[in-house]
Coordinates of C-alpha atoms in Angstrom, one line a residue:
M4 CA 21.5 -17.9 -21.0
N5 CA 24.1 -15.3 -20.0
T6 CA 23.4 -12.0 -18.3
A7 CA 23.5 -10.0 -21.5
D8 CA 21.0 -12.3 -23.2
A9 CA 18.7 -12.2 -20.2
V10 CA 18.6 -8.5 -20.1
T11 CA 18.1 -8.1 -23.9
S12 CA 15.5 -10.9 -24.2
G13 CA 12.2 -10.0 -25.9
S14 CA 10.2 -10.0 -22.7
L15 CA 12.5 -7.7 -20.8
L16 CA 12.8 -5.3 -23.7
V17 CA 9.1 -4.7 -23.4
A18 CA 8.7 -5.0 -19.6
L19 CA 11.7 -2.7 -18.6
P20 CA 10.3 0.5 -20.1
V21 CA 6.8 -0.4 -18.7
A22 CA 8.4 -0.8 -15.2
A23 CA 10.3 2.5 -15.5
L24 CA 7.2 4.3 -16.7
A25 CA 5.3 2.9 -13.7
G26 CA 7.9 4.3 -11.4
L27 CA 7.7 7.8 -13.0
V28 CA 3.9 7.7 -12.8
S29 CA 4.3 6.9 -9.1
F30 CA 6.5 9.9 -8.6
V31 CA 4.2 12.4 -10.2
S32 CA 1.1 11.0 -8.4
P33 CA -0.6 13.1 -5.7
C34 CA 0.6 10.7 -3.0
V35 CA 4.3 11.4 -3.7
L36 CA 4.9 14.6 -5.6
P37 CA 3.6 17.1 -3.0
L38 CA 5.7 15.3 -0.3
V39 CA 9.0 15.5 -2.3
P40 CA 10.2 18.8 -0.6
G41 CA 9.4 17.3 2.8
Y42 CA 11.3 14.1 2.0
L43 CA 14.4 16.0 0.8
S44 CA 14.2 18.3 3.9
Y45 CA 14.0 15.3 6.2
V46 CA 16.8 13.2 4.6
T47 CA 19.2 16.1 4.5
G48 CA 18.3 17.6 7.8
M49 CA 17.9 21.0 6.1
T50 CA 15.1 23.5 6.4
G51 CA 13.0 24.7 3.4
A52 CA 15.2 27.9 3.2
D53 CA 18.3 25.8 3.1
L54 CA 16.9 23.7 0.3
A55 CA 16.1 26.9 -1.7
E56 CA 19.7 28.0 -1.4
Q57 CA 20.6 25.0 -3.5
R58 CA 23.1 23.2 -1.4
R59 CA 23.3 20.6 -4.1
G60 CA 26.0 18.3 -2.6
R61 CA 24.0 17.5 0.5
L62 CA 20.7 17.5 -1.4
L63 CA 22.1 15.0 -3.9
L64 CA 23.6 12.7 -1.3
G65 CA 20.4 12.7 0.8
A66 CA 18.3 11.9 -2.3
V67 CA 20.6 9.1 -3.4
L68 CA 20.7 7.5 0.1
F69 CA 16.9 7.7 0.3
I70 CA 16.6 6.1 -3.1
L71 CA 19.0 3.3 -2.2
G72 CA 16.7 2.5 0.8
F73 CA 13.5 1.9 -1.2
T74 CA 15.4 0.3 -4.1
A75 CA 16.6 -2.4 -1.7
V76 CA 13.0 -3.1 -0.7
F77 CA 11.7 -3.2 -4.2
V78 CA 14.5 -5.3 -5.7
G79 CA 14.1 -7.7 -2.8
A80 CA 10.4 -8.1 -3.6
G81 CA 11.3 -8.5 -7.3
L82 CA 13.7 -11.3 -6.5
A83 CA 11.0 -13.0 -4.4
F84 CA 8.2 -12.7 -7.1
G85 CA 10.6 -13.8 -9.9
Q86 CA 11.6 -16.9 -7.9
L87 CA 8.0 -17.7 -7.0
G88 CA 7.1 -17.5 -10.7
R89 CA 9.9 -20.0 -11.5
L90 CA 8.7 -22.4 -8.8
L91 CA 5.1 -22.2 -10.0
L92 CA 6.0 -22.3 -13.7
Q93 CA 3.6 -25.1 -14.4
Y94 CA 0.7 -23.0 -13.2
A95 CA 2.0 -19.8 -14.8
D96 CA -0.9 -19.3 -17.2
P97 CA -3.8 -19.3 -14.7
I98 CA -1.8 -17.3 -12.1
T99 CA -0.7 -14.8 -14.8
R100 CA -4.4 -14.3 -15.7
A101 CA -5.3 -13.8 -12.1
L102 CA -2.6 -11.3 -11.6
G103 CA -3.8 -9.5 -14.7
A104 CA -7.3 -9.2 -13.1
I105 CA -5.7 -7.9 -9.9
T106 CA -3.7 -5.4 -12.0
I107 CA -7.0 -4.1 -13.6
V108 CA -8.5 -3.6 -10.1
F109 CA -5.3 -1.7 -9.1
G110 CA -5.6 0.4 -12.1
L111 CA -9.1 1.4 -11.1
A112 CA -7.9 2.0 -7.6
F113 CA -5.1 4.3 -9.0
M114 CA -7.9 6.3 -10.6
G115 CA -9.6 6.6 -7.2
L116 CA -12.5 4.3 -8.2
V117 CA -11.8 1.7 -5.5
P118 CA -11.6 3.7 -2.2
G119 CA -11.0 0.6 -0.1
L120 CA -7.5 0.2 -1.6
Q121 CA -6.5 3.8 -0.9
R122 CA -4.5 3.0 2.2
T123 CA -1.0 3.5 3.4
V124 CA 0.9 1.4 5.9
K125 CA 2.9 3.8 8.1
S126 CA 5.6 3.2 10.6
G127 CA 4.9 4.4 14.0
R128 CA 8.4 5.8 14.4
L129 CA 10.6 7.7 11.9
P130 CA 14.4 7.5 11.8
T131 CA 16.5 10.5 12.8
A132 CA 16.4 13.3 10.4
G133 CA 19.5 13.8 8.3
L134 CA 21.8 11.9 6.0
A135 CA 22.3 9.0 8.6
G136 CA 18.5 8.3 8.6
A137 CA 18.0 8.8 4.8
P138 CA 18.4 5.1 3.8
L139 CA 16.1 3.9 6.6
L140 CA 13.5 6.5 5.6
G141 CA 13.8 5.1 2.1
V142 CA 13.2 1.5 3.5
L143 CA 10.1 2.8 5.4
F144 CA 8.9 4.5 2.2
G145 CA 9.2 1.3 0.3
L146 CA 7.5 -0.8 3.0
G147 CA 4.8 1.8 3.4
W148 CA 3.6 1.4 -0.2
T149 CA 1.6 4.6 -0.4
P150 CA -1.8 4.3 -2.2
C151 CA -0.3 5.6 -5.5
I152 CA 2.9 3.4 -5.3
G153 CA 1.0 0.2 -4.3
P154 CA -0.9 -0.3 -7.6
T155 CA 2.0 0.5 -9.9
L156 CA 4.5 -1.5 -7.9
A157 CA 2.1 -4.5 -7.8
A158 CA 1.8 -4.4 -11.6
V159 CA 5.6 -4.5 -11.9
Q160 CA 5.8 -7.4 -9.5
S161 CA 3.1 -9.2 -11.6
L162 CA 5.5 -8.8 -14.6
A163 CA 8.3 -10.1 -12.4
F164 CA 6.3 -13.2 -11.7
T165 CA 5.6 -13.8 -15.4
E166 CA 9.4 -13.6 -16.0
A167 CA 9.8 -16.7 -13.8
S168 CA 13.3 -15.6 -12.8
A169 CA 14.6 -14.1 -9.6
A170 CA 17.3 -12.1 -11.6
R171 CA 14.8 -10.7 -14.1
G172 CA 12.4 -9.9 -11.3
A173 CA 15.1 -7.9 -9.6
V174 CA 16.0 -6.1 -12.9
L175 CA 12.4 -5.1 -13.4
S176 CA 12.1 -3.8 -9.9
L177 CA 15.4 -1.9 -10.4
A178 CA 13.9 -0.3 -13.5
Y179 CA 10.8 0.7 -11.4
S180 CA 13.1 2.2 -8.7
L181 CA 15.0 4.2 -11.3
G182 CA 11.8 5.6 -12.8
L183 CA 10.7 6.6 -9.3
G184 CA 14.2 7.6 -8.0
L185 CA 15.7 9.6 -10.8
P186 CA 13.2 12.5 -10.5
F187 CA 14.2 12.8 -6.9
V188 CA 17.8 13.2 -8.1
L189 CA 16.8 15.8 -10.7
T190 CA 14.8 17.6 -8.0
A191 CA 17.9 17.7 -5.8
V192 CA 20.1 19.0 -8.6
A193 CA 17.7 21.7 -9.7
Y194 CA 15.4 22.3 -6.7
R195 CA 13.9 25.7 -7.6
R196 CA 13.2 24.7 -11.3
A197 CA 11.7 21.4 -10.1
L198 CA 9.2 23.2 -7.8
G199 CA 8.0 25.2 -10.8
A200 CA 7.5 22.0 -12.8
F201 CA 5.7 20.4 -9.9
G202 CA 3.1 23.2 -10.0
A203 CA 2.3 22.3 -13.7
V204 CA 1.9 18.6 -12.8
K205 CA -0.3 19.4 -9.8
R206 CA -2.7 21.4 -12.0
N207 CA -3.2 18.3 -14.1
Y208 CA -3.4 15.6 -11.5
Q209 CA -6.7 14.2 -12.9
V210 CA -5.0 13.6 -16.2
V211 CA -2.0 12.0 -14.5
M212 CA -4.2 9.6 -12.5
R213 CA -6.3 8.7 -15.6
V214 CA -3.3 8.0 -17.7
G215 CA -1.5 6.0 -15.0
G216 CA -4.6 4.0 -14.2
G217 CA -5.3 3.4 -17.9
M218 CA -1.8 2.1 -18.3
L219 CA -2.3 -0.4 -15.5
I220 CA -5.7 -1.5 -16.9
C221 CA -4.2 -2.0 -20.4
L222 CA -1.4 -4.1 -18.9
G223 CA -3.9 -6.1 -16.9
V224 CA -6.0 -6.8 -20.0
L225 CA -2.9 -8.0 -21.8
L226 CA -2.2 -10.4 -19.0
V227 CA -5.7 -11.7 -18.6
T228 CA -6.3 -12.3 -22.3
G229 CA -2.9 -13.9 -22.8
L230 CA -1.9 -11.2 -25.4
W231 CA 1.1 -10.3 -23.2
G232 CA 2.6 -13.7 -24.1
D233 CA 1.9 -13.2 -27.8
V234 CA 3.6 -9.8 -27.7
M235 CA 6.6 -11.4 -26.0
V236 CA 6.8 -14.0 -28.7
S237 CA 6.7 -11.4 -31.4
V238 CA 9.4 -9.3 -29.8
K239 CA 11.7 -12.3 -29.2
S240 CA 11.3 -13.2 -32.9
W241 CA 12.1 -9.6 -33.9
V242 CA 15.1 -9.5 -31.6
G243 CA 16.3 -12.8 -32.9
G244 CA 16.3 -11.5 -36.4
F245 CA 19.2 -9.2 -35.6
G246 CA 22.8 -10.4 -35.6
M247 CA 25.8 -8.9 -33.8
V248 CA 27.8 -6.5 -36.0
I249 CA 31.5 -6.9 -35.5

């Protein structure tokens, strides 16, 4: 199977938007959204007043470097989970169901119903503030797996395992990183407007957490019951029914 076929396969056609949506849910969660101005200030070395003056070039560069840092971590994890799925292909069914059960627990944790999972791994030392330290801060952000990122990212890595391919696992993790990272870029481009939008999201955090947790629980149920595989078969059949138009 060539690269184009792999990316447009039935399973990835369904899993990619799920992964990107999981990244977006992580961004608007209360563990990340309130910290966005702080992250942008740190990775650019600018004060809050400087950010408000819309120095877009430096803001955008800092955001991109930060995103590249955590994307490298997430894609590396996706490669590992995808390869692990390939090595354990003969045990794929029971492991997938177990991962589904774990995803359900993570969905409940995202809603705040499993307090023991609401933890963050933090580095004891931060990199130097400014553009030079932006990629490293992104790496630390990725490794830290804040309470809101952990459940959604774990769900995406569960999908990476079911793909049983290192390349597909990396692609799924890249989709997650884009869902999480593009809002950082949009914030850097339109900082003042973004702050106004943040206020609206903050007023509806309970809805955000319930929707995000519900999405994870639904995904977990699909994996546990085996319906995810049935959906993949249906989509592959649907995709296979289309020919290339020349």
